mmCIF file with all atom_site columns, C-alpha atoms in Angstrom:
data_model
loop_
_atom_site.group_PDB
_atom_site.id
_atom_site.type_symbol
_atom_site.label_atom_id
_atom_site.label_alt_id
_atom_site.label_comp_id
_atom_site.label_asym_id
_atom_site.label_entity_id
_atom_site.label_seq_id
_atom_site.pdbx_PDB_ins_code
_atom_site.Cartn_x
_atom_site.Cartn_y
_atom_site.Cartn_z
_atom_site.occupancy
_atom_site.B_iso_or_equiv
_atom_site.pdbx_formal_charge
_atom_site.auth_seq_id
_atom_site.auth_comp_id
_atom_site.auth_asym_id
_atom_site.auth_atom_id
_atom_site.pdbx_PDB_model_num
ATOM 1   C CA . MET A 1 1   ? -18.590 27.425 18.494  1.00 74.00 ? 1   MET A CA 1
ATOM 2   C CA . ASP A 1 2   ? -18.016 29.300 15.260  1.00 93.00 ? 2   ASP A CA 1
ATOM 3   C CA . LYS A 1 3   ? -16.603 27.599 12.163  1.00 94.00 ? 3   LYS A CA 1
ATOM 4   C CA . LEU A 1 4   ? -13.027 28.878 12.496  1.00 94.00 ? 4   LEU A CA 1
ATOM 5   C CA . ALA A 1 5   ? -12.826 27.987 16.175  1.00 93.00 ? 5   ALA A CA 1
ATOM 6   C CA . ARG A 1 6   ? -13.998 24.469 15.289  1.00 96.00 ? 6   ARG A CA 1
ATOM 7   C CA . TYR A 1 7   ? -11.485 24.261 12.428  1.00 96.00 ? 7   TYR A CA 1
ATOM 8   C CA . ARG A 1 8   ? -8.673  25.390 14.743  1.00 95.00 ? 8   ARG A CA 1
ATOM 9   C CA . GLU A 1 9   ? -9.560  22.681 17.227  1.00 96.00 ? 9   GLU A CA 1
ATOM 10  C CA . ILE A 1 10  ? -9.734  20.003 14.501  1.00 97.00 ? 10  ILE A CA 1
ATOM 11  C CA . ILE A 1 11  ? -6.344  21.048 13.116  1.00 97.00 ? 11  ILE A CA 1
ATOM 12  C CA . ARG A 1 12  ? -4.834  21.192 16.587  1.00 97.00 ? 12  ARG A CA 1
ATOM 13  C CA . GLN A 1 13  ? -5.970  17.636 17.339  1.00 97.00 ? 13  GLN A CA 1
ATOM 14  C CA . LEU A 1 14  ? -4.734  16.448 13.949  1.00 97.00 ? 14  LEU A CA 1
ATOM 15  C CA . ILE A 1 15  ? -1.294  18.012 14.524  1.00 97.00 ? 15  ILE A CA 1
ATOM 16  C CA . PHE A 1 16  ? -0.972  16.270 17.889  1.00 97.00 ? 16  PHE A CA 1
ATOM 17  C CA . ASP A 1 17  ? -2.076  12.996 16.294  1.00 96.00 ? 17  ASP A CA 1
ATOM 18  C CA . TYR A 1 18  ? 0.525   13.208 13.512  1.00 96.00 ? 18  TYR A CA 1
ATOM 19  C CA . ALA A 1 19  ? 3.177   14.301 16.053  1.00 96.00 ? 19  ALA A CA 1
ATOM 20  C CA . SER A 1 20  ? 2.514   11.183 18.121  1.00 96.00 ? 20  SER A CA 1
ATOM 21  C CA . HIS A 1 21  ? 3.967   8.979  15.343  1.00 93.00 ? 21  HIS A CA 1
ATOM 22  C CA . LYS A 1 22  ? 7.714   8.656  15.796  1.00 91.00 ? 22  LYS A CA 1
ATOM 23  C CA . PRO A 1 23  ? 9.810   7.587  12.792  1.00 92.00 ? 23  PRO A CA 1
ATOM 24  C CA . ALA A 1 24  ? 11.049  3.975  12.951  1.00 90.00 ? 24  ALA A CA 1
ATOM 25  C CA . ASN A 1 25  ? 14.606  4.846  11.918  1.00 91.00 ? 25  ASN A CA 1
ATOM 26  C CA . GLY A 1 26  ? 17.138  6.995  13.703  1.00 93.00 ? 26  GLY A CA 1
ATOM 27  C CA . GLN A 1 27  ? 16.933  9.154  16.780  1.00 96.00 ? 27  GLN A CA 1
ATOM 28  C CA . ILE A 1 28  ? 14.239  11.462 15.464  1.00 97.00 ? 28  ILE A CA 1
ATOM 29  C CA . GLU A 1 29  ? 11.735  13.354 17.562  1.00 96.00 ? 29  GLU A CA 1
ATOM 30  C CA . THR A 1 30  ? 8.452   14.756 16.324  1.00 97.00 ? 30  THR A CA 1
ATOM 31  C CA . GLU A 1 31  ? 7.466   18.230 17.444  1.00 97.00 ? 31  GLU A CA 1
ATOM 32  C CA . PRO A 1 32  ? 4.032   19.802 17.148  1.00 98.00 ? 32  PRO A CA 1
ATOM 33  C CA . VAL A 1 33  ? 4.250   23.532 16.384  1.00 96.00 ? 33  VAL A CA 1
ATOM 34  C CA . ILE A 1 34  ? 1.038   25.440 16.949  1.00 95.00 ? 34  ILE A CA 1
ATOM 35  C CA . ASP A 1 35  ? 0.645   29.183 16.596  1.00 92.00 ? 35  ASP A CA 1
ATOM 36  C CA . SER A 1 36  ? -3.097  29.576 16.691  1.00 75.00 ? 36  SER A CA 1
ATOM 37  C CA . GLU A 1 37  ? -3.141  33.298 17.260  1.00 72.00 ? 37  GLU A CA 1
ATOM 38  C CA . ARG A 1 38  ? -5.764  34.734 14.955  1.00 69.00 ? 38  ARG A CA 1
ATOM 39  C CA . GLU A 1 39  ? -3.111  36.719 13.081  1.00 73.00 ? 39  GLU A CA 1
ATOM 40  C CA . ARG A 1 40  ? -0.970  33.681 12.271  1.00 89.00 ? 40  ARG A CA 1
ATOM 41  C CA . ASP A 1 41  ? -2.968  30.411 12.380  1.00 95.00 ? 41  ASP A CA 1
ATOM 42  C CA . HIS A 1 42  ? 0.125   28.339 11.655  1.00 96.00 ? 42  HIS A CA 1
ATOM 43  C CA . TYR A 1 43  ? 0.364   24.593 12.442  1.00 98.00 ? 43  TYR A CA 1
ATOM 44  C CA . GLU A 1 44  ? 3.221   22.173 11.760  1.00 98.00 ? 44  GLU A CA 1
ATOM 45  C CA . VAL A 1 45  ? 4.741   18.841 12.669  1.00 98.00 ? 45  VAL A CA 1
ATOM 46  C CA . LEU A 1 46  ? 8.537   18.806 12.527  1.00 98.00 ? 46  LEU A CA 1
ATOM 47  C CA . HIS A 1 47  ? 11.039  15.956 12.549  1.00 97.00 ? 47  HIS A CA 1
ATOM 48  C CA . VAL A 1 48  ? 14.235  16.803 14.404  1.00 97.00 ? 48  VAL A CA 1
ATOM 49  C CA . GLY A 1 49  ? 17.183  14.529 15.126  1.00 97.00 ? 49  GLY A CA 1
ATOM 50  C CA . TRP A 1 50  ? 19.663  12.167 13.538  1.00 97.00 ? 50  TRP A CA 1
ATOM 51  C CA . ASP A 1 51  ? 19.386  9.154  11.251  1.00 96.00 ? 51  ASP A CA 1
ATOM 52  C CA . GLY A 1 52  ? 22.863  7.692  11.558  1.00 95.00 ? 52  GLY A CA 1
ATOM 53  C CA . VAL A 1 53  ? 25.220  10.475 10.462  1.00 97.00 ? 53  VAL A CA 1
ATOM 54  C CA . ARG A 1 54  ? 22.495  12.374 8.588   1.00 96.00 ? 54  ARG A CA 1
ATOM 55  C CA . ARG A 1 55  ? 20.866  15.346 10.307  1.00 97.00 ? 55  ARG A CA 1
ATOM 56  C CA . VAL A 1 56  ? 17.084  15.387 10.069  1.00 96.00 ? 56  VAL A CA 1
ATOM 57  C CA . HIS A 1 57  ? 15.206  18.651 10.427  1.00 97.00 ? 57  HIS A CA 1
ATOM 58  C CA . GLY A 1 58  ? 12.097  19.459 8.471   1.00 97.00 ? 58  GLY A CA 1
ATOM 59  C CA . SER A 1 59  ? 8.390   19.797 8.199   1.00 97.00 ? 59  SER A CA 1
ATOM 60  C CA . VAL A 1 60  ? 6.218   16.711 7.861   1.00 97.00 ? 60  VAL A CA 1
ATOM 61  C CA . VAL A 1 61  ? 2.895   18.579 7.923   1.00 98.00 ? 61  VAL A CA 1
ATOM 62  C CA . HIS A 1 62  ? 2.291   22.307 7.442   1.00 98.00 ? 62  HIS A CA 1
ATOM 63  C CA . ILE A 1 63  ? -1.207  23.795 7.639   1.00 98.00 ? 63  ILE A CA 1
ATOM 64  C CA . ASP A 1 64  ? -2.246  27.450 7.739   1.00 97.00 ? 64  ASP A CA 1
ATOM 65  C CA . ILE A 1 65  ? -5.630  29.121 8.016   1.00 96.00 ? 65  ILE A CA 1
ATOM 66  C CA . ILE A 1 66  ? -5.718  31.946 5.477   1.00 95.00 ? 66  ILE A CA 1
ATOM 67  C CA . ASN A 1 67  ? -8.853  33.969 4.682   1.00 94.00 ? 67  ASN A CA 1
ATOM 68  C CA . ASP A 1 68  ? -11.102 31.455 6.464   1.00 94.00 ? 68  ASP A CA 1
ATOM 69  C CA . LYS A 1 69  ? -9.713  28.511 4.435   1.00 97.00 ? 69  LYS A CA 1
ATOM 70  C CA . VAL A 1 70  ? -7.535  25.645 5.609   1.00 98.00 ? 70  VAL A CA 1
ATOM 71  C CA . TRP A 1 71  ? -4.383  25.636 3.456   1.00 98.00 ? 71  TRP A CA 1
ATOM 72  C CA . ILE A 1 72  ? -2.346  22.441 3.360   1.00 98.00 ? 72  ILE A CA 1
ATOM 73  C CA . GLN A 1 73  ? 1.075   23.894 2.572   1.00 98.00 ? 73  GLN A CA 1
ATOM 74  C CA . TYR A 1 74  ? 2.955   20.600 2.844   1.00 98.00 ? 74  TYR A CA 1
ATOM 75  C CA . ASP A 1 75  ? 1.946   16.974 3.335   1.00 98.00 ? 75  ASP A CA 1
ATOM 76  C CA . GLY A 1 76  ? 4.812   14.543 3.795   1.00 96.00 ? 76  GLY A CA 1
ATOM 77  C CA . THR A 1 77  ? 2.708   11.835 5.417   1.00 94.00 ? 77  THR A CA 1
ATOM 78  C CA . SER A 1 78  ? 1.543   8.402  4.350   1.00 90.00 ? 78  SER A CA 1
ATOM 79  C CA . GLN A 1 79  ? -1.926  9.243  5.702   1.00 88.00 ? 79  GLN A CA 1
ATOM 80  C CA . PRO A 1 80  ? -3.124  12.187 3.549   1.00 94.00 ? 80  PRO A CA 1
ATOM 81  C CA . VAL A 1 81  ? -3.862  15.299 5.586   1.00 97.00 ? 81  VAL A CA 1
ATOM 82  C CA . ALA A 1 82  ? -6.733  16.391 3.304   1.00 97.00 ? 82  ALA A CA 1
ATOM 83  C CA . GLU A 1 83  ? -8.579  13.123 3.907   1.00 97.00 ? 83  GLU A CA 1
ATOM 84  C CA . ALA A 1 84  ? -8.052  13.401 7.667   1.00 98.00 ? 84  ALA A CA 1
ATOM 85  C CA . LEU A 1 85  ? -9.417  16.961 7.623   1.00 98.00 ? 85  LEU A CA 1
ATOM 86  C CA . LEU A 1 86  ? -12.484 15.849 5.670   1.00 98.00 ? 86  LEU A CA 1
ATOM 87  C CA . GLU A 1 87  ? -13.122 12.944 8.042   1.00 98.00 ? 87  GLU A CA 1
ATOM 88  C CA . ALA A 1 88  ? -12.847 15.322 10.999  1.00 98.00 ? 88  ALA A CA 1
ATOM 89  C CA . GLY A 1 89  ? -15.525 17.622 9.576   1.00 97.00 ? 89  GLY A CA 1
ATOM 90  C CA . ILE A 1 90  ? -13.769 20.358 7.618   1.00 98.00 ? 90  ILE A CA 1
ATOM 91  C CA . LEU A 1 91  ? -15.676 21.113 4.439   1.00 97.00 ? 91  LEU A CA 1
ATOM 92  C CA . ARG A 1 92  ? -14.048 20.236 1.108   1.00 97.00 ? 92  ARG A CA 1
ATOM 93  C CA . GLU A 1 93  ? -14.707 23.759 -0.191  1.00 97.00 ? 93  GLU A CA 1
ATOM 94  C CA . ASP A 1 94  ? -12.745 25.155 2.783   1.00 98.00 ? 94  ASP A CA 1
ATOM 95  C CA . ILE A 1 95  ? -9.579  23.116 2.091   1.00 98.00 ? 95  ILE A CA 1
ATOM 96  C CA . VAL A 1 96  ? -6.916  24.447 -0.295  1.00 98.00 ? 96  VAL A CA 1
ATOM 97  C CA . LEU A 1 97  ? -4.107  22.193 -1.484  1.00 97.00 ? 97  LEU A CA 1
ATOM 98  C CA . GLY A 1 98  ? -1.494  24.921 -1.276  1.00 97.00 ? 98  GLY A CA 1
ATOM 99  C CA . PHE A 1 99  ? 1.282   22.564 -2.372  1.00 96.00 ? 99  PHE A CA 1
ATOM 100 C CA . HIS A 1 100 ? -0.226  22.537 -5.880  1.00 95.00 ? 100 HIS A CA 1
ATOM 101 C CA . PRO A 1 101 ? 0.407   25.514 -8.201  1.00 94.00 ? 101 PRO A CA 1
ATOM 102 C CA . ALA A 1 102 ? -2.561  27.898 -8.335  1.00 92.00 ? 102 ALA A CA 1
ATOM 103 C CA . GLU A 1 103 ? -3.302  27.070 -11.989 1.00 94.00 ? 103 GLU A CA 1
ATOM 104 C CA . LEU A 1 104 ? -3.634  23.339 -11.186 1.00 93.00 ? 104 LEU A CA 1
ATOM 105 C CA . ARG A 1 105 ? -5.874  23.611 -8.112  1.00 94.00 ? 105 ARG A CA 1
ATOM 106 C CA . GLN A 1 106 ? -8.962  23.957 -10.299 1.00 92.00 ? 106 GLN A CA 1
ATOM 107 C CA . TYR A 1 107 ? -8.505  20.296 -11.260 1.00 93.00 ? 107 TYR A CA 1
ATOM 108 C CA . THR A 1 108 ? -8.690  19.068 -7.680  1.00 92.00 ? 108 THR A CA 1
ATOM 109 C CA . ASP A 1 109 ? -11.889 18.490 -5.750  1.00 90.00 ? 109 ASP A CA 1
ATOM 110 C CA . PHE A 1 110 ? -10.843 21.150 -3.264  1.00 95.00 ? 110 PHE A CA 1
ATOM 111 C CA . ALA A 1 111 ? -10.950 24.948 -3.037  1.00 94.00 ? 111 ALA A CA 1
ATOM 112 C CA . VAL A 1 112 ? -8.761  26.999 -5.379  1.00 92.00 ? 112 VAL A CA 1
ATOM 113 C CA . TYR A 1 113 ? -8.153  29.924 -2.946  1.00 89.00 ? 113 TYR A CA 1
#
């Protein structure tokens, strides 16, 4: 299995794992969203529902594969996505913390682009 195919499978499993955790409050569902077509490589976990009278709809985790790198676009979890990716076997130099501005990424231990 080539590197990107392995990365796709790791991310897919991670998305399903995060989506299996339902919020304690409200009537909120978690939805895995996986578009692993080679052109898109887009992966998300969404929360959808109601917490009392407040509508809940938003991304909890958003990961893309761009130019052979795993971009964490958003991490709203209590279990950091970057650490989970590392533990699953994705190389540190292949992970980009996309939620940080480009000029600050050089100060992380992860890829810049």
